[in-house]
Coordinates of C-alpha atoms and ligand atoms in Angstrom, one line a residue:
M1 CA -12.1 5.2 10.0
R2 CA -13.3 7.0 6.3
L3 CA -12.6 4.5 4.2
V4 CA -12.2 4.7 -0.1
I5 CA -11.8 2.1 -1.6
L6 CA -10.5 1.8 -5.3
G7 CA -10.7 -0.9 -7.3
A8 CA -13.8 -1.8 -4.8
T9 CA -15.8 -4.0 -7.8
G10 CA -13.1 -6.6 -7.6
S11 CA -12.1 -9.6 -5.7
I12 CA -10.1 -7.5 -3.5
G13 CA -13.8 -5.3 -2.7
Q14 CA -15.4 -8.5 -2.4
S15 CA -13.3 -9.6 0.2
A16 CA -13.6 -6.0 2.0
L17 CA -17.4 -6.2 1.8
E18 CA -17.3 -9.1 4.0
V19 CA -15.7 -7.5 6.2
W20 CA -17.5 -4.4 6.2
Q21 CA -20.4 -6.8 7.1
E22 CA -19.2 -7.8 10.2
H23 CA -17.9 -4.2 11.4
Q24 CA -19.7 -2.1 10.1
D25 CA -19.9 -0.2 13.3
R26 CA -16.4 0.8 12.9
I27 CA -15.7 2.0 8.8
A28 CA -18.1 4.4 7.7
I29 CA -17.9 4.3 3.6
E30 CA -16.2 7.1 1.9
G31 CA -16.7 6.7 -1.1
L32 CA -16.1 3.6 -4.1
V33 CA -14.6 3.5 -7.7
A34 CA -14.5 1.1 -9.6
H35 CA -13.9 1.1 -13.8
R36 CA -16.5 0.4 -15.5
S37 CA -19.1 -1.9 -13.2
G38 CA -21.7 0.2 -13.4
E39 CA -24.2 -1.4 -11.9
R40 CA -22.3 -3.9 -8.8
L41 CA -20.9 -0.5 -8.1
W42 CA -24.0 1.0 -7.7
Q43 CA -25.1 -1.4 -5.7
M44 CA -22.6 -1.9 -3.0
G45 CA -22.6 2.4 -2.7
Q46 CA -25.8 1.7 -1.5
T47 CA -25.1 -1.4 0.6
M48 CA -22.9 0.2 1.9
H49 CA -24.2 3.5 2.3
A50 CA -21.4 5.5 0.3
P51 CA -22.0 9.0 -0.4
W52 CA -20.1 9.0 -4.2
I53 CA -19.4 6.7 -6.2
A54 CA -16.7 7.0 -8.9
L55 CA -15.9 5.0 -12.5
T56 CA -12.9 6.3 -14.3
D57 CA -14.4 5.2 -18.1
P58 CA -16.9 8.0 -17.9
E59 CA -19.4 6.4 -20.7
A60 CA -20.0 4.1 -18.1
A61 CA -21.0 6.6 -15.2
T62 CA -22.5 8.7 -18.2
Q63 CA -24.8 4.8 -18.7
L64 CA -25.6 4.5 -14.8
Q65 CA -26.0 7.9 -14.1
K66 CA -29.4 7.7 -17.3
V67 CA -30.2 4.5 -15.7
H68 CA -30.3 6.0 -12.4
H69 CA -31.9 9.3 -13.0
G70 CA -33.8 10.1 -9.3
E71 CA -33.3 7.2 -7.5
T72 CA -31.9 7.8 -4.0
G73 CA -28.3 6.1 -3.8
P74 CA -25.0 8.2 -4.3
R75 CA -23.8 10.3 -6.4
I76 CA -22.5 8.3 -9.3
L77 CA -19.2 10.8 -10.7
G78 CA -17.5 9.7 -14.5
G79 CA -13.8 9.6 -16.2
Q80 CA -10.4 10.2 -14.3
D81 CA -10.5 13.8 -13.9
A82 CA -13.2 13.5 -11.5
L83 CA -12.1 10.7 -9.6
M84 CA -8.8 13.1 -9.6
A85 CA -10.7 16.4 -8.0
T86 CA -12.4 14.0 -5.6
L87 CA -9.3 12.0 -4.1
E88 CA -7.6 15.3 -3.4
S89 CA -10.4 17.5 -1.7
V90 CA -13.3 15.0 0.4
P91 CA -12.4 13.3 3.8
M92 CA -10.4 10.1 4.3
T93 CA -8.8 8.2 6.8
H94 CA -8.2 5.2 4.7
V95 CA -7.1 4.6 1.3
L96 CA -8.3 0.3 -0.2
A97 CA -6.6 0.3 -3.1
A98 CA -7.4 -2.5 -4.6
M99 CA -7.4 -1.2 -8.1
S100 CA -5.8 -4.3 -11.0
G101 CA -2.3 -3.5 -12.2
F102 CA -1.2 0.8 -13.4
S103 CA -4.0 2.3 -13.4
G104 CA -3.3 2.4 -9.0
L105 CA -0.4 4.3 -9.4
V106 CA -1.9 8.3 -9.9
P107 CA -5.4 8.1 -7.2
T108 CA -2.4 6.0 -5.1
L109 CA 0.3 8.8 -5.1
A110 CA -2.0 11.7 -4.7
V111 CA -4.3 9.6 -2.0
L112 CA -1.0 9.5 0.1
R113 CA 0.6 13.6 -0.8
R114 CA -2.9 14.1 1.4
G115 CA -1.4 11.9 4.9
V116 CA -4.2 8.8 3.9
T117 CA -3.5 6.1 5.7
V118 CA -3.1 3.6 1.9
L119 CA -3.7 -0.4 3.0
L120 CA -1.8 -1.6 -0.6
A121 CA -2.8 -4.6 -2.6
N122 CA -2.1 -2.8 -5.5
K123 CA 1.2 -4.3 -5.8
E124 CA 1.7 -2.7 -9.6
T125 CA 2.2 0.5 -8.0
L126 CA 5.2 -0.2 -5.3
V127 CA 6.7 -2.0 -8.1
A128 CA 6.5 1.0 -11.0
A129 CA 7.2 3.4 -9.1
G130 CA 8.5 2.3 -5.5
D131 CA 11.3 5.1 -5.2
L132 CA 8.6 7.7 -5.9
V133 CA 5.5 6.6 -3.8
L134 CA 7.3 6.1 -0.5
A135 CA 9.7 9.0 -0.9
T136 CA 5.7 10.8 -1.7
A137 CA 4.4 9.1 1.5
E138 CA 7.1 9.5 4.0
K139 CA 7.0 13.7 2.8
S140 CA 3.7 13.5 3.8
G141 CA 3.7 11.1 7.0
A142 CA 1.1 8.5 5.0
R143 CA 1.8 5.2 6.1
I144 CA 1.2 2.4 3.8
V145 CA 0.1 -1.0 5.0
P146 CA 0.7 -4.1 3.1
V147 CA -2.9 -6.2 1.8
D148 CA -0.9 -8.6 0.3
S149 CA -0.9 -12.2 2.4
E150 CA 2.4 -13.1 2.1
H151 CA 4.2 -9.4 3.0
S152 CA 1.2 -9.0 5.4
A153 CA 2.5 -12.0 6.8
I154 CA 5.4 -10.4 7.4
F155 CA 4.6 -7.9 8.1
Q156 CA 3.4 -9.4 11.2
C157 CA 6.4 -11.2 11.6
L158 CA 8.5 -8.5 11.9
S159 CA 6.2 -6.2 13.7
L160 CA 9.3 -5.7 16.8
N161 CA 11.8 -4.5 14.2
Q162 CA 13.6 -7.1 15.5
P163 CA 17.3 -7.7 12.9
Y164 CA 16.8 -10.9 10.3
R165 CA 19.0 -12.3 7.7
R166 CA 16.0 -12.8 4.9
I167 CA 12.2 -13.7 4.8
I168 CA 11.3 -16.1 2.9
L169 CA 7.7 -15.3 0.6
T170 CA 5.7 -18.9 0.1
C171 CA 5.0 -19.3 -3.4
S172 CA 1.8 -22.0 -4.2
G173 CA 4.1 -22.7 -7.6
G174 CA 0.1 -22.2 -9.4
P175 CA -2.2 -24.0 -11.4
F176 CA 1.0 -25.2 -13.5
R177 CA 3.5 -26.2 -11.1
G178 CA 6.0 -29.5 -11.8
F179 CA 4.9 -28.4 -15.6
T180 CA 7.7 -28.7 -17.8
R181 CA 8.7 -26.5 -20.6
E182 CA 7.6 -28.2 -22.9
D183 CA 4.0 -28.8 -20.9
L184 CA 3.8 -25.0 -20.8
R185 CA 4.2 -25.5 -24.5
E186 CA 0.5 -25.8 -25.0
V187 CA -1.3 -24.5 -22.0
N188 CA -4.5 -22.2 -22.5
V189 CA -6.3 -19.3 -20.6
E190 CA -8.6 -21.5 -19.0
A191 CA -6.7 -24.2 -17.3
A192 CA -4.4 -20.9 -16.5
L193 CA -7.1 -19.6 -15.5
K194 CA -7.4 -22.7 -11.9
H195 CA -5.3 -21.0 -9.5
P196 CA -5.3 -24.6 -7.3
N197 CA -6.2 -21.8 -3.5
W198 CA -6.9 -18.3 -4.2
S199 CA -9.9 -16.4 -5.7
M200 CA -8.6 -13.7 -7.3
G201 CA -9.6 -11.5 -10.7
P202 CA -8.1 -12.5 -14.4
K203 CA -4.2 -10.5 -14.6
I204 CA -3.1 -11.8 -11.0
T205 CA -4.0 -14.6 -11.8
I206 CA -2.4 -15.8 -15.1
D207 CA 0.7 -13.7 -12.4
S208 CA 0.4 -16.6 -10.7
A209 CA 1.0 -18.8 -13.4
T210 CA 3.4 -17.6 -14.6
L211 CA 4.8 -17.0 -11.7
M212 CA 5.5 -13.6 -12.6
N213 CA 3.4 -12.8 -9.7
K214 CA 6.3 -14.1 -7.0
G215 CA 8.9 -11.7 -9.3
L216 CA 6.4 -8.6 -8.2
E217 CA 6.2 -10.2 -4.7
V218 CA 10.0 -9.6 -4.4
I219 CA 10.3 -6.4 -5.6
E220 CA 7.3 -5.1 -3.2
A221 CA 9.2 -6.7 -0.2
H222 CA 12.6 -4.9 -1.2
Y223 CA 10.4 -2.2 -1.3
L224 CA 7.3 -2.5 1.2
F225 CA 11.0 -3.7 3.9
G226 CA 13.5 -2.0 2.6
A227 CA 15.1 -5.1 1.4
D228 CA 18.1 -6.3 0.2
Y229 CA 17.6 -8.1 -3.2
D230 CA 19.7 -11.1 -1.6
A231 CA 17.8 -11.3 1.9
I232 CA 14.0 -12.3 -0.5
D233 CA 14.1 -16.1 -1.2
V234 CA 11.2 -17.4 -2.6
V235 CA 9.8 -21.4 -1.8
I236 CA 7.1 -23.2 -3.1
H237 CA 4.6 -24.2 -0.3
P238 CA 1.7 -26.0 -3.2
Q239 CA -1.1 -25.5 0.2
S240 CA -1.1 -21.6 0.5
V241 CA -1.4 -22.0 4.4
V242 CA 2.0 -20.6 5.4
H243 CA 1.7 -17.2 4.0
S244 CA 5.5 -16.0 4.4
M245 CA 8.0 -16.4 7.0
V246 CA 10.9 -14.4 8.2
E247 CA 14.5 -16.5 9.2
F248 CA 16.4 -13.8 12.2
V249 CA 19.6 -13.8 13.0
D250 CA 19.3 -15.8 15.7
G251 CA 18.2 -18.8 13.6
A252 CA 14.8 -18.7 14.6
T253 CA 12.0 -18.6 12.5
L254 CA 8.1 -16.9 12.1
A255 CA 5.8 -17.9 9.8
Q256 CA 2.7 -16.2 9.5
C257 CA -0.8 -19.4 8.4
G258 CA -4.6 -19.3 7.9
W259 CA -6.9 -20.3 5.2
P260 CA -5.9 -18.9 2.3
D261 CA -8.9 -16.3 2.6
M262 CA -7.5 -12.1 1.8
R263 CA -10.3 -11.3 4.1
V264 CA -7.7 -12.1 7.4
P265 CA -4.9 -9.4 5.5
I266 CA -7.2 -6.8 5.0
A267 CA -9.2 -7.4 8.3
V268 CA -4.6 -6.5 9.7
A269 CA -4.3 -3.7 7.6
L270 CA -7.4 -1.7 8.5
W271 CA -6.4 -2.7 12.7
W272 CA -3.4 -3.6 13.1
P273 CA -1.2 -3.8 15.5
D274 CA -5.5 -4.8 17.5
R275 CA -7.3 -7.7 15.9
L276 CA -11.0 -7.9 15.2
K277 CA -13.1 -11.1 15.3
L278 CA -14.1 -12.5 11.3
S279 CA -15.7 -15.8 10.7
I280 CA -13.3 -17.2 9.3
P281 CA -13.2 -21.4 10.7
A282 CA -11.0 -22.8 12.7
F283 CA -8.2 -23.9 11.5
S284 CA -7.7 -28.0 11.3
W285 CA -3.8 -28.5 12.3
D286 CA -4.5 -31.8 12.6
T287 CA -5.5 -33.4 9.2
L288 CA -3.1 -31.1 7.4
A289 CA 0.1 -32.3 5.8
L290 CA 2.4 -28.7 4.6
T291 CA 4.8 -30.0 2.5
F292 CA 7.7 -26.9 0.8
E293 CA 10.0 -27.3 -2.6
P294 CA 12.7 -25.8 -4.4
V295 CA 11.6 -23.5 -7.3
D296 CA 12.0 -24.9 -10.8
H297 CA 13.9 -21.7 -12.0
G298 CA 14.4 -23.1 -15.5
T299 CA 10.7 -23.8 -15.7
F300 CA 9.4 -20.8 -14.0
A301 CA 11.8 -17.8 -15.2
L302 CA 9.9 -15.1 -14.6
L303 CA 10.5 -14.7 -11.4
D304 CA 14.4 -14.6 -12.3
V305 CA 13.5 -12.0 -15.2
A306 CA 11.7 -9.8 -12.8
K307 CA 14.1 -9.9 -9.4
A308 CA 16.8 -8.9 -12.2
A309 CA 14.4 -5.9 -13.4
G310 CA 14.7 -5.1 -9.5
R311 CA 17.6 -5.6 -9.1
Q312 CA 18.5 -3.3 -12.2
G313 CA 16.2 -0.7 -10.6
G314 CA 15.0 2.9 -12.0
L315 CA 13.0 2.7 -13.9
Y316 CA 13.4 -1.3 -15.1
P317 CA 10.5 -2.2 -12.8
A318 CA 8.4 0.3 -15.0
V319 CA 8.9 -1.1 -17.8
L320 CA 9.1 -4.8 -16.8
N321 CA 4.8 -4.1 -15.0
A322 CA 4.0 -2.8 -18.8
A323 CA 5.6 -5.6 -20.9
N324 CA 3.5 -8.1 -18.2
E325 CA 0.3 -6.4 -18.8
V326 CA 0.4 -6.0 -21.9
A327 CA 1.2 -9.8 -22.3
V328 CA -1.0 -10.8 -19.7
A329 CA -3.9 -8.9 -21.8
A330 CA -2.1 -10.1 -24.8
F331 CA -2.6 -14.4 -23.4
L332 CA -6.6 -13.1 -21.8
D333 CA -7.6 -12.4 -25.4
R334 CA -6.0 -15.5 -27.0
R335 CA -3.3 -12.8 -29.4
I336 CA -0.2 -14.9 -28.1
K337 CA 0.8 -18.1 -26.8
F338 CA 1.2 -18.7 -23.0
L339 CA 5.3 -18.6 -23.5
E340 CA 5.2 -15.7 -25.1
I341 CA 4.4 -13.8 -22.2
Q342 CA 7.8 -14.2 -21.3
S343 CA 9.4 -13.7 -25.0
I344 CA 7.5 -10.1 -25.1
I345 CA 8.5 -8.8 -21.5
E346 CA 12.4 -10.3 -22.2
E347 CA 12.3 -8.2 -25.8
I348 CA 11.5 -4.9 -24.2
L349 CA 13.3 -5.0 -21.0
M350 CA 16.9 -5.9 -23.4
R351 CA 14.7 -3.3 -25.8
F352 CA 15.3 -0.3 -23.0
R353 CA 17.9 2.6 -22.7
G354 CA 16.3 4.5 -20.1
V355 CA 17.6 7.0 -18.2
N356 CA 17.9 4.9 -14.7
R357 CA 16.4 8.7 -12.8
I358 CA 13.0 8.9 -11.1
D359 CA 12.4 12.9 -10.5
D360 CA 8.2 12.9 -10.6
V361 CA 5.7 10.3 -12.0
E362 CA 5.5 12.1 -15.5
E363 CA 8.7 9.9 -16.1
I364 CA 7.6 6.4 -15.3
L365 CA 4.1 7.4 -17.2
E366 CA 6.7 8.7 -20.1
V367 CA 8.7 4.7 -19.9
D368 CA 4.9 3.1 -18.9
R369 CA 3.9 4.4 -21.9
W370 CA 7.3 3.9 -24.3
A371 CA 6.9 0.2 -23.0
R372 CA 3.9 -0.6 -24.0
R373 CA 3.4 0.9 -27.0
E374 CA 6.9 -1.8 -27.7
A375 CA 4.7 -4.5 -26.6
T376 CA 2.0 -3.6 -29.0
Q377 CA 4.8 -3.0 -31.5
I378 CA 5.8 -7.1 -30.7
L379 CA 2.0 -8.5 -30.8
A380 CA 1.1 -6.7 -34.6
Ligands
NDP401 P1 -9.9 -7.5 -10.0 O1 -9.4 -8.4 -11.5 O2 -10.9 -8.5 -9.5 O3 -11.0 -5.9 -9.8 C1 -9.9 -4.8 -10.3 C2 -10.6 -3.2 -9.8 O4 -10.1 -2.5 -10.7 C3 -11.9 -3.6 -9.9 O5 -12.8 -3.1 -9.3 C4 -12.1 -2.7 -11.1 O6 -12.8 -3.0 -12.2 C5 -10.9 -2.0 -11.2 N1 -10.1 -1.5 -12.3 C6 -9.6 -1.9 -13.8 N2 -8.9 -1.5 -13.7 C7 -9.3 0.8 -13.5 C8 -8.9 1.5 -14.0 N3 -8.7 1.9 -15.2 N4 -9.5 2.7 -13.3 C9 -9.9 1.9 -12.6 N5 -10.4 0.6 -12.0 C10 -9.7 0.0 -12.2 O7 -9.0 -7.9 -9.7 P2 -8.1 -8.1 -8.1 O8 -9.6 -7.4 -7.8 O9 -7.7 -9.4 -8.1 O10 -6.6 -7.6 -8.0 C11 -6.8 -5.8 -7.4 C12 -5.7 -5.6 -6.8 O11 -4.4 -6.6 -5.6 C13 -4.4 -5.9 -7.8 O12 -3.3 -5.2 -8.1 C14 -3.3 -7.2 -7.2 O13 -2.4 -7.9 -7.8 C15 -4.0 -6.8 -5.7 N6 -3.9 -8.2 -5.2 C16 -5.4 -9.1 -5.6 C17 -5.3 -10.4 -4.6 C18 -7.2 -11.1 -4.3 O14 -7.2 -12.1 -3.8 N7 -7.3 -11.6 -5.9 C19 -4.3 -11.1 -3.6 C20 -3.1 -10.3 -3.8 C21 -3.2 -9.1 -4.7 P3 -14.0 -3.4 -13.1 O15 -15.2 -3.8 -12.2 O16 -14.9 -1.7 -13.3 O17 -13.3 -3.2 -14.3
MG402 MG1 0.5 -12.8 -2.9

């Protein structure tokens, strides 16, 4: 397997590095990509014997080239154009798409066009451009394998293609489970970044606090499994041990369980249907108490806002995603309050009157820019 990792310096990238460390003989790293974490990327490139590394921020790349001039190590590429030319030409069989947010769309489409297998962590790509991504994969015969833990669970449960009634996505509830709307009014960034079970990048951690993450995952499940929105339910499961479930037509339910550790879904995606050893501690069923409860839809309204945008289809999910990315960044910058994330997204979805037709990626890029402009205007 010849693997390229997009978003190598992030939280998923770190888990991928740990999987690679256990199975170096099976994975040749072909390239590593990040935005501007140059030094970290250089070190990973050395460790993983990558022939090249790429920073999408050209200035960060120039800086890194200066610092490591004359040293032996990976070739350093800088900027989006160099990255795209490389992704379109160098040999590879698999890409782990783990960039954060919408930035993953264009590179992911480029490798899908080549028929490369995409291990997809970057859910925003599928949310913003589900139809286009699927059509691109279908045309080239490329496979898309989920890495998001819930979708990996469903993928495993559905491996025999048996008819099901519904998919049940589990949701930890995030750091604010049990809070009222009133309680949410004054929550700060530090509190929102304290996820009870998972250690992840900042954007997805905030999405987990608003439950937008689960909304994005509903849309992701719709595209990945061709599931009708009425056949996708969400249940709160605070321990994050049951990663998701499928209820089949005969009433039997399959669940996939384990410690919350992204090395598992990454390894599943890399080698499915094989399973390779991983140094994950044994599971302690005898001391675990698993609980489930309903979602508080009134307090965490973004789940339903996302689901509605998914049902509207067309470009609505792209608008939802862009508005969310801008609002979350503003919250992380302490420019807005937690509950304003929701009001900004709702306002932009209301303003959207776009054509509900997706011809090509330009259409999606255009609507993404529009939604970001509107959101930035509201913030100003
Ligand atoms: P992080 O924020 O930890 O890492 C993001 C990575 O993407 C970094 O390598 C970053 O580079 C890179 N990146 C950011 N912006 C750009 C850009 N414009 N161009 C190129 N590269 C960029 O995120 P996570 O690892 O947490 O998440 C990555 C994706 O995986 C997200 O889509 C998330 O929803 C999904 N996911 C994550 C899970 C997790 O457990 N973390 C679970 C399920 C899904 P740099 O360091 O240089 O900024
Ligand atoms: Mg998930």
